[in-house]
XYZ file of C-alpha atoms in Angstrom:
514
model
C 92.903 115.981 121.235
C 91.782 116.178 117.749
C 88.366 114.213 116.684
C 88.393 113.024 113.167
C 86.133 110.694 111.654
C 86.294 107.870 114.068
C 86.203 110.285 117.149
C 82.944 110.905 115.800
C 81.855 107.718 115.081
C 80.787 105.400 118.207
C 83.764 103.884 120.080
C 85.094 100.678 118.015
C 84.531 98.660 121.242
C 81.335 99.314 121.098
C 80.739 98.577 117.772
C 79.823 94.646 118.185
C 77.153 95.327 120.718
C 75.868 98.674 118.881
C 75.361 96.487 115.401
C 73.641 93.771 117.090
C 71.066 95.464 119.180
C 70.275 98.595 116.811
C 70.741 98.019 113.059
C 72.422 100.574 110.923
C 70.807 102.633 108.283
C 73.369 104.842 106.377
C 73.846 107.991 105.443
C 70.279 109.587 104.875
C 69.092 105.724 103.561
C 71.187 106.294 100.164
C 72.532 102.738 99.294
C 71.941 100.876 102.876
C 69.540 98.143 103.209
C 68.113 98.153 106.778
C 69.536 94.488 107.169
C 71.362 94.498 110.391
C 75.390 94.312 109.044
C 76.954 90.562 109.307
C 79.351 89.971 112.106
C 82.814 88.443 111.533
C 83.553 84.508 112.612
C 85.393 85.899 115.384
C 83.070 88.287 116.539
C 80.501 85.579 116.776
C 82.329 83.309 119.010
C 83.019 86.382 121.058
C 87.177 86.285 120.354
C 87.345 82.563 120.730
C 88.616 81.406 117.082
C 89.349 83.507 114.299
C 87.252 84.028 111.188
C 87.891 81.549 108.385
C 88.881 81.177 104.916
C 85.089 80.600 104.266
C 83.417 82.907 106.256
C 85.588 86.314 105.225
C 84.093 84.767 101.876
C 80.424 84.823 103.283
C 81.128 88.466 105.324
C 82.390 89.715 102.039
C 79.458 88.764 99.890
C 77.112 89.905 102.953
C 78.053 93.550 103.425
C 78.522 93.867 99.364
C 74.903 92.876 99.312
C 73.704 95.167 102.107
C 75.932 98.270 100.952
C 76.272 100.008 97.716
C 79.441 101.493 98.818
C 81.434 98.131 98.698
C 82.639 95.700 95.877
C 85.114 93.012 96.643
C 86.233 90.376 93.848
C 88.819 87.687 94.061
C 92.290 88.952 92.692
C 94.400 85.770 92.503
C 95.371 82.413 93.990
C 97.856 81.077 96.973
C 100.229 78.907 96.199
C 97.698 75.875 96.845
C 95.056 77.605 95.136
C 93.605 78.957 97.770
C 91.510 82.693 96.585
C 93.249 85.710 97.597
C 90.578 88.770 97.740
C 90.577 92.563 97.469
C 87.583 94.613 98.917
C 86.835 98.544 97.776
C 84.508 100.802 100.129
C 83.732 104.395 98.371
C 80.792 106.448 97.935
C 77.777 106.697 96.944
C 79.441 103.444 95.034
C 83.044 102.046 94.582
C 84.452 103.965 91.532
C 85.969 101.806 88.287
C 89.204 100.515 88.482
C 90.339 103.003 85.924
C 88.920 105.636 87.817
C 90.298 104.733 91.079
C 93.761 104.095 89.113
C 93.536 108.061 88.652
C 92.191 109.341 91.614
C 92.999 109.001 95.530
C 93.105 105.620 97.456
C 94.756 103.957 100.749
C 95.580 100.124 101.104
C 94.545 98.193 104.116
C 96.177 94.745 104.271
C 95.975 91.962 107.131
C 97.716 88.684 108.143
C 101.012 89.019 105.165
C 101.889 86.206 108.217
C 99.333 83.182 108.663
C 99.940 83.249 112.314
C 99.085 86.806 113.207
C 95.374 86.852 112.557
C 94.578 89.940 114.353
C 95.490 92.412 111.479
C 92.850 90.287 109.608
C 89.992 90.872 111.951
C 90.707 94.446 111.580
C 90.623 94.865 107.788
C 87.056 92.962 108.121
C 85.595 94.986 111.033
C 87.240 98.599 109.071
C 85.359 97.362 106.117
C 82.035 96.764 107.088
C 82.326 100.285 109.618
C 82.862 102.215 106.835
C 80.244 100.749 104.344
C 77.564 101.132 107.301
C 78.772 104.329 108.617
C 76.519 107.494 108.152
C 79.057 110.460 109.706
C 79.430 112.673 107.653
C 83.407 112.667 107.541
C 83.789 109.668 106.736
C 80.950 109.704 103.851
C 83.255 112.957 102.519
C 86.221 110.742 102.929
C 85.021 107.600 100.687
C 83.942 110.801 98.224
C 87.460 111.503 97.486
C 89.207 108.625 98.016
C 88.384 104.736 97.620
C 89.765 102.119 100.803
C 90.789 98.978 99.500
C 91.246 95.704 101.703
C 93.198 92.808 101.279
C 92.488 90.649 104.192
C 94.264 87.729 103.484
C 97.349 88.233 101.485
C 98.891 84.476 102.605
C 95.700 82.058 102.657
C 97.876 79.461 102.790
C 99.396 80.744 106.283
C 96.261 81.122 107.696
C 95.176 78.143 106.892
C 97.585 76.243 108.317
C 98.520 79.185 110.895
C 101.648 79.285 109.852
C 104.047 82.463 109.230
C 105.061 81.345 105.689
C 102.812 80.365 102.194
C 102.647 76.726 101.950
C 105.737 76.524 99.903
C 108.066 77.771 103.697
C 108.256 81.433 101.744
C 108.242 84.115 104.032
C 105.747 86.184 101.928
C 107.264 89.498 103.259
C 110.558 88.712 101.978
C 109.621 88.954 98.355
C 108.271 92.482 97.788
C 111.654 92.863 95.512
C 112.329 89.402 93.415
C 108.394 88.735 93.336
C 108.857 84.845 93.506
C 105.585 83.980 95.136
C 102.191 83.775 93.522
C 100.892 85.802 96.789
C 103.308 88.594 96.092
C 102.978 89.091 92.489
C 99.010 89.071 93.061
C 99.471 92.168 95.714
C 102.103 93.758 93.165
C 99.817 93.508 90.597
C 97.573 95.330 92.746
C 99.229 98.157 94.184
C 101.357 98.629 90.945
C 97.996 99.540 89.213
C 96.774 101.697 92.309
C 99.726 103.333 93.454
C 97.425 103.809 97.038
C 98.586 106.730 98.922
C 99.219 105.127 102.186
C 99.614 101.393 102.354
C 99.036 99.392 105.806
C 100.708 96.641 106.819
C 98.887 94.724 109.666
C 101.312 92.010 111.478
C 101.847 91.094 115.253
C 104.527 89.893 117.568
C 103.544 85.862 117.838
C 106.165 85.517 121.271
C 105.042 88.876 123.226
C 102.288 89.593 125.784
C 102.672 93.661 125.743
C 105.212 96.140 126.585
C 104.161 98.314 124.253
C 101.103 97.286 123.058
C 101.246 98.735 119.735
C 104.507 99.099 117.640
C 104.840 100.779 114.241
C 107.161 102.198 111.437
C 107.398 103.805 108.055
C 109.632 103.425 105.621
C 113.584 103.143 106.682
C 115.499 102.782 103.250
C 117.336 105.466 102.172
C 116.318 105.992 98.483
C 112.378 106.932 99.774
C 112.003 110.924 98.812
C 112.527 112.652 102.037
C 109.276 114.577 102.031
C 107.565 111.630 101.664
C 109.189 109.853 104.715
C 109.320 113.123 106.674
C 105.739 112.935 106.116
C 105.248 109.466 107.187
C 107.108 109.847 110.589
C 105.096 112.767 111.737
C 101.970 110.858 110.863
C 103.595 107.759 113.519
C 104.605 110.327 116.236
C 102.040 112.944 116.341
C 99.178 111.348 115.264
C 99.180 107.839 115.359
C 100.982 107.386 118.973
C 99.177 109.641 120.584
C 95.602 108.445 119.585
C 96.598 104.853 120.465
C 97.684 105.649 123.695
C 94.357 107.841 124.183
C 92.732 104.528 123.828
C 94.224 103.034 126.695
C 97.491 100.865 124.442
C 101.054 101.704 125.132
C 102.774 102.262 121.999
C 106.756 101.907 120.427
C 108.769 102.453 117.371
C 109.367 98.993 115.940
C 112.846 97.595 115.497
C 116.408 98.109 116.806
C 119.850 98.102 114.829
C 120.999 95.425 113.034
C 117.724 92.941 113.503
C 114.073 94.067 112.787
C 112.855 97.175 111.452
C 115.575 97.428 108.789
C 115.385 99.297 105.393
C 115.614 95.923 103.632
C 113.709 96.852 100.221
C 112.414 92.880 100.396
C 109.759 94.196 103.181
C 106.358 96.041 102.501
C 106.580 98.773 104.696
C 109.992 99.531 102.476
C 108.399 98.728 99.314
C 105.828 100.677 100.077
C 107.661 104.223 100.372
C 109.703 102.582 96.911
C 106.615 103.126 95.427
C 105.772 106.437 96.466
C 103.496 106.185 98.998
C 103.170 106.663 102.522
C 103.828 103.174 104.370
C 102.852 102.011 107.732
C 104.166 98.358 109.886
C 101.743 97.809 112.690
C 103.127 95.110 115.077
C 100.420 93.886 118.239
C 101.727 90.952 120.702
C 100.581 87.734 119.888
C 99.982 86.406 122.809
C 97.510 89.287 124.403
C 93.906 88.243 124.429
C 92.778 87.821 121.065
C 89.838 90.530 121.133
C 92.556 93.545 122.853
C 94.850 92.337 119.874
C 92.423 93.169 117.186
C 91.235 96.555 119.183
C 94.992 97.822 119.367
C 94.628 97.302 115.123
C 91.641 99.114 115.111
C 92.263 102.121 116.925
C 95.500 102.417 114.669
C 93.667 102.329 111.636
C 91.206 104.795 112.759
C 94.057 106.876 113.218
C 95.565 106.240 110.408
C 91.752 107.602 108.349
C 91.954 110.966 110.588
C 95.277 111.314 109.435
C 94.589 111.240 106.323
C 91.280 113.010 106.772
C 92.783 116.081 108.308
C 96.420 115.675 106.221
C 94.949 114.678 102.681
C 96.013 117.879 100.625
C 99.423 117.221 102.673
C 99.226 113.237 101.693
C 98.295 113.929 97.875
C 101.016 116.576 97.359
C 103.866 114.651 98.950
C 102.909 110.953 96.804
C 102.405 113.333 93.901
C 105.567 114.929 93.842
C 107.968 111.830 95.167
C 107.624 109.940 91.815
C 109.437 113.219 90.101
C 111.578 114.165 92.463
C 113.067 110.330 92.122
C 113.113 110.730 88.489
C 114.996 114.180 88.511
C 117.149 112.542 91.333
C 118.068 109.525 88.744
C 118.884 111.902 85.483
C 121.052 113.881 87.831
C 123.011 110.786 89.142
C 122.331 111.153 92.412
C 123.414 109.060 95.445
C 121.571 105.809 95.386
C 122.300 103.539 98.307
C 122.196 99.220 97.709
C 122.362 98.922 101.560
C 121.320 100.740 104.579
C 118.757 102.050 106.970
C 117.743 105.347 107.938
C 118.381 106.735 111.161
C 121.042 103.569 111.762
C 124.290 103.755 111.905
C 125.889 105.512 108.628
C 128.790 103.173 108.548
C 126.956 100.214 107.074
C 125.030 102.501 104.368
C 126.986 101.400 100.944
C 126.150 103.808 98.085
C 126.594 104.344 94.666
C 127.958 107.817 93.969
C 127.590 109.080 91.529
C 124.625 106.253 90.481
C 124.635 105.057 86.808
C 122.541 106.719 84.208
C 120.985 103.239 83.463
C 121.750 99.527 82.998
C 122.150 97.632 79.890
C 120.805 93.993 79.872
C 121.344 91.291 77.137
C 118.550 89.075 76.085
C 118.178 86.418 78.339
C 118.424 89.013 81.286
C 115.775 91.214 80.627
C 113.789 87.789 80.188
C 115.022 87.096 83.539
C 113.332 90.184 84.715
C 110.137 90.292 82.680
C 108.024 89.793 85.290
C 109.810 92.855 87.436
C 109.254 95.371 84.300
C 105.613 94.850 84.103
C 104.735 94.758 88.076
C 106.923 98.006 88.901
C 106.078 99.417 85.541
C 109.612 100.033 84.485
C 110.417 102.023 81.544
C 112.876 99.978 78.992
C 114.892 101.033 75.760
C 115.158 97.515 73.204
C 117.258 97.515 70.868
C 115.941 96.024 67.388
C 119.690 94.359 66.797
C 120.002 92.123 69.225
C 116.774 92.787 71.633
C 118.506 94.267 74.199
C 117.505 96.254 76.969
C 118.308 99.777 78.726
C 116.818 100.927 82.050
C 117.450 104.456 82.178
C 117.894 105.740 85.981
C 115.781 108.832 85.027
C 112.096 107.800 85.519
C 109.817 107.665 88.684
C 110.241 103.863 89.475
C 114.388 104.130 89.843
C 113.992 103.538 93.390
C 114.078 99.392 92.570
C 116.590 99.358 89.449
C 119.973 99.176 91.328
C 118.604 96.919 93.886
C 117.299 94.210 90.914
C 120.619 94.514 88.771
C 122.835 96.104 90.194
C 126.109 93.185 91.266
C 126.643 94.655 94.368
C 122.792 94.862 95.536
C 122.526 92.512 98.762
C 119.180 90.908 96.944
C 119.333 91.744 93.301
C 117.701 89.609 90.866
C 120.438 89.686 87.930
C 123.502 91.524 87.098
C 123.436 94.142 84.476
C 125.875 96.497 83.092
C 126.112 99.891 85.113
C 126.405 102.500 82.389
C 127.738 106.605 83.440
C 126.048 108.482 80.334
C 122.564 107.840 78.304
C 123.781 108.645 75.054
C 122.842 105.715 72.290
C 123.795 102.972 75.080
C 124.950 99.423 73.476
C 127.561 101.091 70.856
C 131.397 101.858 70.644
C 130.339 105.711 71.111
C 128.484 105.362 74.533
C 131.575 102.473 75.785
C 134.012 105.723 75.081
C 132.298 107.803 77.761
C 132.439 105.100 79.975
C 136.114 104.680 79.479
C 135.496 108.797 80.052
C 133.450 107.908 83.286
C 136.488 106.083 85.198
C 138.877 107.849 83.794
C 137.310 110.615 85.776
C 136.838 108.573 88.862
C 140.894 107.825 88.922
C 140.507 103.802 87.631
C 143.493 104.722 85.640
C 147.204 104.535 86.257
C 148.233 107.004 83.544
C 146.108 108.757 80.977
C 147.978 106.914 78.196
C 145.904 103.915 79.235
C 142.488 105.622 78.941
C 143.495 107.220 75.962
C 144.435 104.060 73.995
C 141.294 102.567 75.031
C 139.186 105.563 73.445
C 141.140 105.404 70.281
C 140.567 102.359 69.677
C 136.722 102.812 70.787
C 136.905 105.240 68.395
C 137.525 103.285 65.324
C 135.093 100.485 66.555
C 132.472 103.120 66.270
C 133.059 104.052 62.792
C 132.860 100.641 61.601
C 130.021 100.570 63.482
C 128.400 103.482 61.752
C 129.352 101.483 58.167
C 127.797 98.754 59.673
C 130.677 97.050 59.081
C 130.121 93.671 61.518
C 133.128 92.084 60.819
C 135.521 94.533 61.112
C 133.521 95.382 64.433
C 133.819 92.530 65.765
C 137.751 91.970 64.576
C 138.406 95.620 66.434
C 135.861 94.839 69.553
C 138.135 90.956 70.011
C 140.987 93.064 69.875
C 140.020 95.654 72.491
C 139.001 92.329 74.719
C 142.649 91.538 74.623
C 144.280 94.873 75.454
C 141.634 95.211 78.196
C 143.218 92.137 79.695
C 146.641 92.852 78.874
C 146.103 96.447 80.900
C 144.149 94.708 84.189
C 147.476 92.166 84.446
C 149.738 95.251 84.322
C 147.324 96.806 86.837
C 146.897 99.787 84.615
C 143.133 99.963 85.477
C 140.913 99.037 88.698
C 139.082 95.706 88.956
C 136.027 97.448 88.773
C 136.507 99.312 85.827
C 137.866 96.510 83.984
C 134.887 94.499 84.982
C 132.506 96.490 83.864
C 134.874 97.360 80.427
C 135.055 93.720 79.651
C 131.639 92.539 80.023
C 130.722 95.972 77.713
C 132.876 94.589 75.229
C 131.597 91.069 75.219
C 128.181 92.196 75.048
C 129.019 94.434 72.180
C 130.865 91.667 70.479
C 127.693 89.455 70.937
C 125.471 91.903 69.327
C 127.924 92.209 66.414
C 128.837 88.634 65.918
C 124.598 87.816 65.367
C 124.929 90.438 62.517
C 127.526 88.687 60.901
């Protein structure tokens, strides 16, 4: 069995009595007072109540007193106002944001569900392990790469130990639309540090056991492959087998069509949408509390030894996925709006090819203002009528269909699929769509596709004369002979949907220049 940084470290069931009889010093005394470490709320009623609200507040300011190696600040507000707070460990101190932005750093989040406090526990108990710790591993480890904790992601659920915020929201149903103040808070936050591995610490309220310990990584099908390839091998050959070693049975979480879905509303998902490695950890909620929050902890130690012994493995693979997506969006690859990986094929519903981009009028990108910034979306405006293009070819295509695209199960608003790049929003780039289901057989005869073009083709020199009202006069007429065609079923309902609402939104743009 391999031994990592934990397996040198003393046992984590040990770790309560060990800090309590014989205080810690650090690494060679460098930025360690020899104040014994605070204990958790939980750990001081020996597993009978969970910590607070109030005291993770108090642990938090304890250990960033007693260690250099930790900073923690408060990053936003619940729903009822309640302070939402992010931790960093590194070493010999916690890096800038800027430089941890550039550099290496995993994600360790608890309780997304107020009534599965274990994960919680764990994020505390990680935290103050590593800023105490003096092996020499781990010191190498919080060299490279920063750990940041969010401990309490719904403050409101735990407050009122309750699975949703205090508004009924399930919290991790909104890592897409970002409708929840919780949400956009951890968006915020992992949008500007892109960690490398995110953890997602839940449990099983109704089960006692049998396994112990379920997990999964990222299930929908537009994660890069390398990157997901690389997330199941750290669940099977790492992760399950060091669980078990520490006396918890352990399963793959979720079976077809309920739980464990590649539903991009869900973090795990999300997660690998973002280009990292993601990890669901699911404990039964009705174990005893103190086995439930030892079952988290000896999957998060295995999750550090993972990425420990795997980190030139872990950078390469989050590295690379952003451009491989972006490659994978300028060559119109397959990009799925529903589906799961490894489920059954017959419910996957693709686009293929995928658009080149979307087009959005003024009041949709508005709509989706709030999705551009927190996914850092690359746009195209246009100074005529402040319009929008998302292009399909950058890293953060993995979300664009599944916000605007009309037949996305969850998206956010409907924008105009477009099949070629060139100067979208104009009578030349509508003429290669006309091209683009022409090719795809919307057509009954060529003459209809070809009438369509010519008269695209005049729009466009008007347009070049900038010329609005004879724009407009051509663009009202191509609006009727669109219709006229669909009611002789000359053309497909799909490509005169998408034909029609190009021509309005031309039109628009045209009639506010007249």
């Amino acid at each position: 069995m391999r031994r990592g940084i934990w397996g040198k470290v003393i046992s984590f069931l040990a770790i309560v009595l060990f800090i309590t009889i014989n205080p810690i010093t650090g690494h060679a005394g460098e930025g360690i007072n020899s104040d014994d470490p605070p204990t958790t709320g939980f750990e001081d009623r020996d597993g009978d109540g969970w910590t607070t609200l109030d005291e993770e507040a108090k642990f938090l300011e304890k250990v960033s007193e007693l260690s250099d190696r930790v900073t923690y600040e408060q990053i936003g507000n619940s729903g009822e106002g309640w302070p939402i707070y992010m931790a960093k460990v590194g070493y010999p101190e916690v890096p800038s944001d800027e430089e941890i932005a550039d550099g290496r750093n995993v994600l360790i989040m608890g309780t997304p569900h107020g009534n599965e406090p274990a994960g919680r526990e764990m994020t505390l108990k990680t935290l103050r392990n590593l800023a105490f710790s003096d092996d020499q591993e781990t010191i190498d480890m919080l060299s490279k790469s920063t750990i940041l904790f969010v401990p309490t992601p719904n403050p409101d659920g735990r407050q009122s130990n309750t699975r949703g915020n205090a508004s009924g929201i399930d919290n991790n149903r909104d890592h897409l639309k970002l409708e929840t103040p919780e949400i956009q808070v951890i968006a915020e936050m992992m949008n500007t540090f892109k960690p490398d591995i995110t953890v997602d610490a839940h449990e099983r309220p109704r089960d006692y056991g049998d396994p112990d310990v379920e997990m999964l990584w990222p299930r929908n099908l537009n994660v890069d492959e390398k990157l997901r390839d690389l997330n199941i091998e750290m669940v099977e050959d790492y992760l399950f087998p060091d669980v078990e070693e520490a006396g918890f049975t352990t399963g793959e979480y979720g079976t077809p069509p309920g739980s464990g879905s590649g539903s991009e509303r869900i973090l795990r998902n999300m997660g690998g949408l973002r280009h990292g490695l993601s990890l669901l950890i699911e404990t039964p909620g009705k174990a005893e509390p103190n086995s439930r929050v030892d079952m988290h902890m000896a999957t998060i130690e295995s999750v550090l030894n993972f990425y420990q012994e795997r980190y030139t493995d872990v950078v390469d693979v989050v590295t690379e996925a952003p451009k491989h997506k972006e490659k994978a969006g300028a060559n119109q690859e397959t990009f799925y709006l529903d589906g799961t990986h490894g489920w059954d094929e017959a419910d996957w519903v693709a686009l293929d090819p995928a658009p080149s981009g979307y087009l959005l009028d003024n009041e949709q990108a508005k709509d989706i203002d709030r999705h551009i910034r927190l996914f850092s979306l690359e746009t195209e405006n246009f100074e005529d009528n402040g319009g929008v293009y998302l292009s399909m070819e950058q890293p953060m295509m993995t979300v664009i269909p599944l916000l605007i695209d009309e037949g996305a199960p969850n998206h956010q608003i409907e924008g105009l699929a477009l099949y070629d790049s060139t100067n979208p929003g104009s009578a030349e780039n509508m003429k290669k769509q006309v091209e683009h289901f022409e090719n795809q057989g919307d057509f009954d005869s060529d003459q209809a596709a070809r009438t369509l073009k010519e008269h695209l083709t005049a729009i466009d020199r008007f347009e070049k004369q900038d010329d609005a009202d004879k724009v407009a006069k051509h663009l009202t007429s191509l609006g009727k002979l669109l219709d006229h065609q669909y009611s002789d079923e000359l053309l497909t309902e799909t490509a005169f949907d998408n034909l029609r609402a190009y021509t309005d939104y031309l039109l628009e743009k045209w009639e506010v220049s007249i």
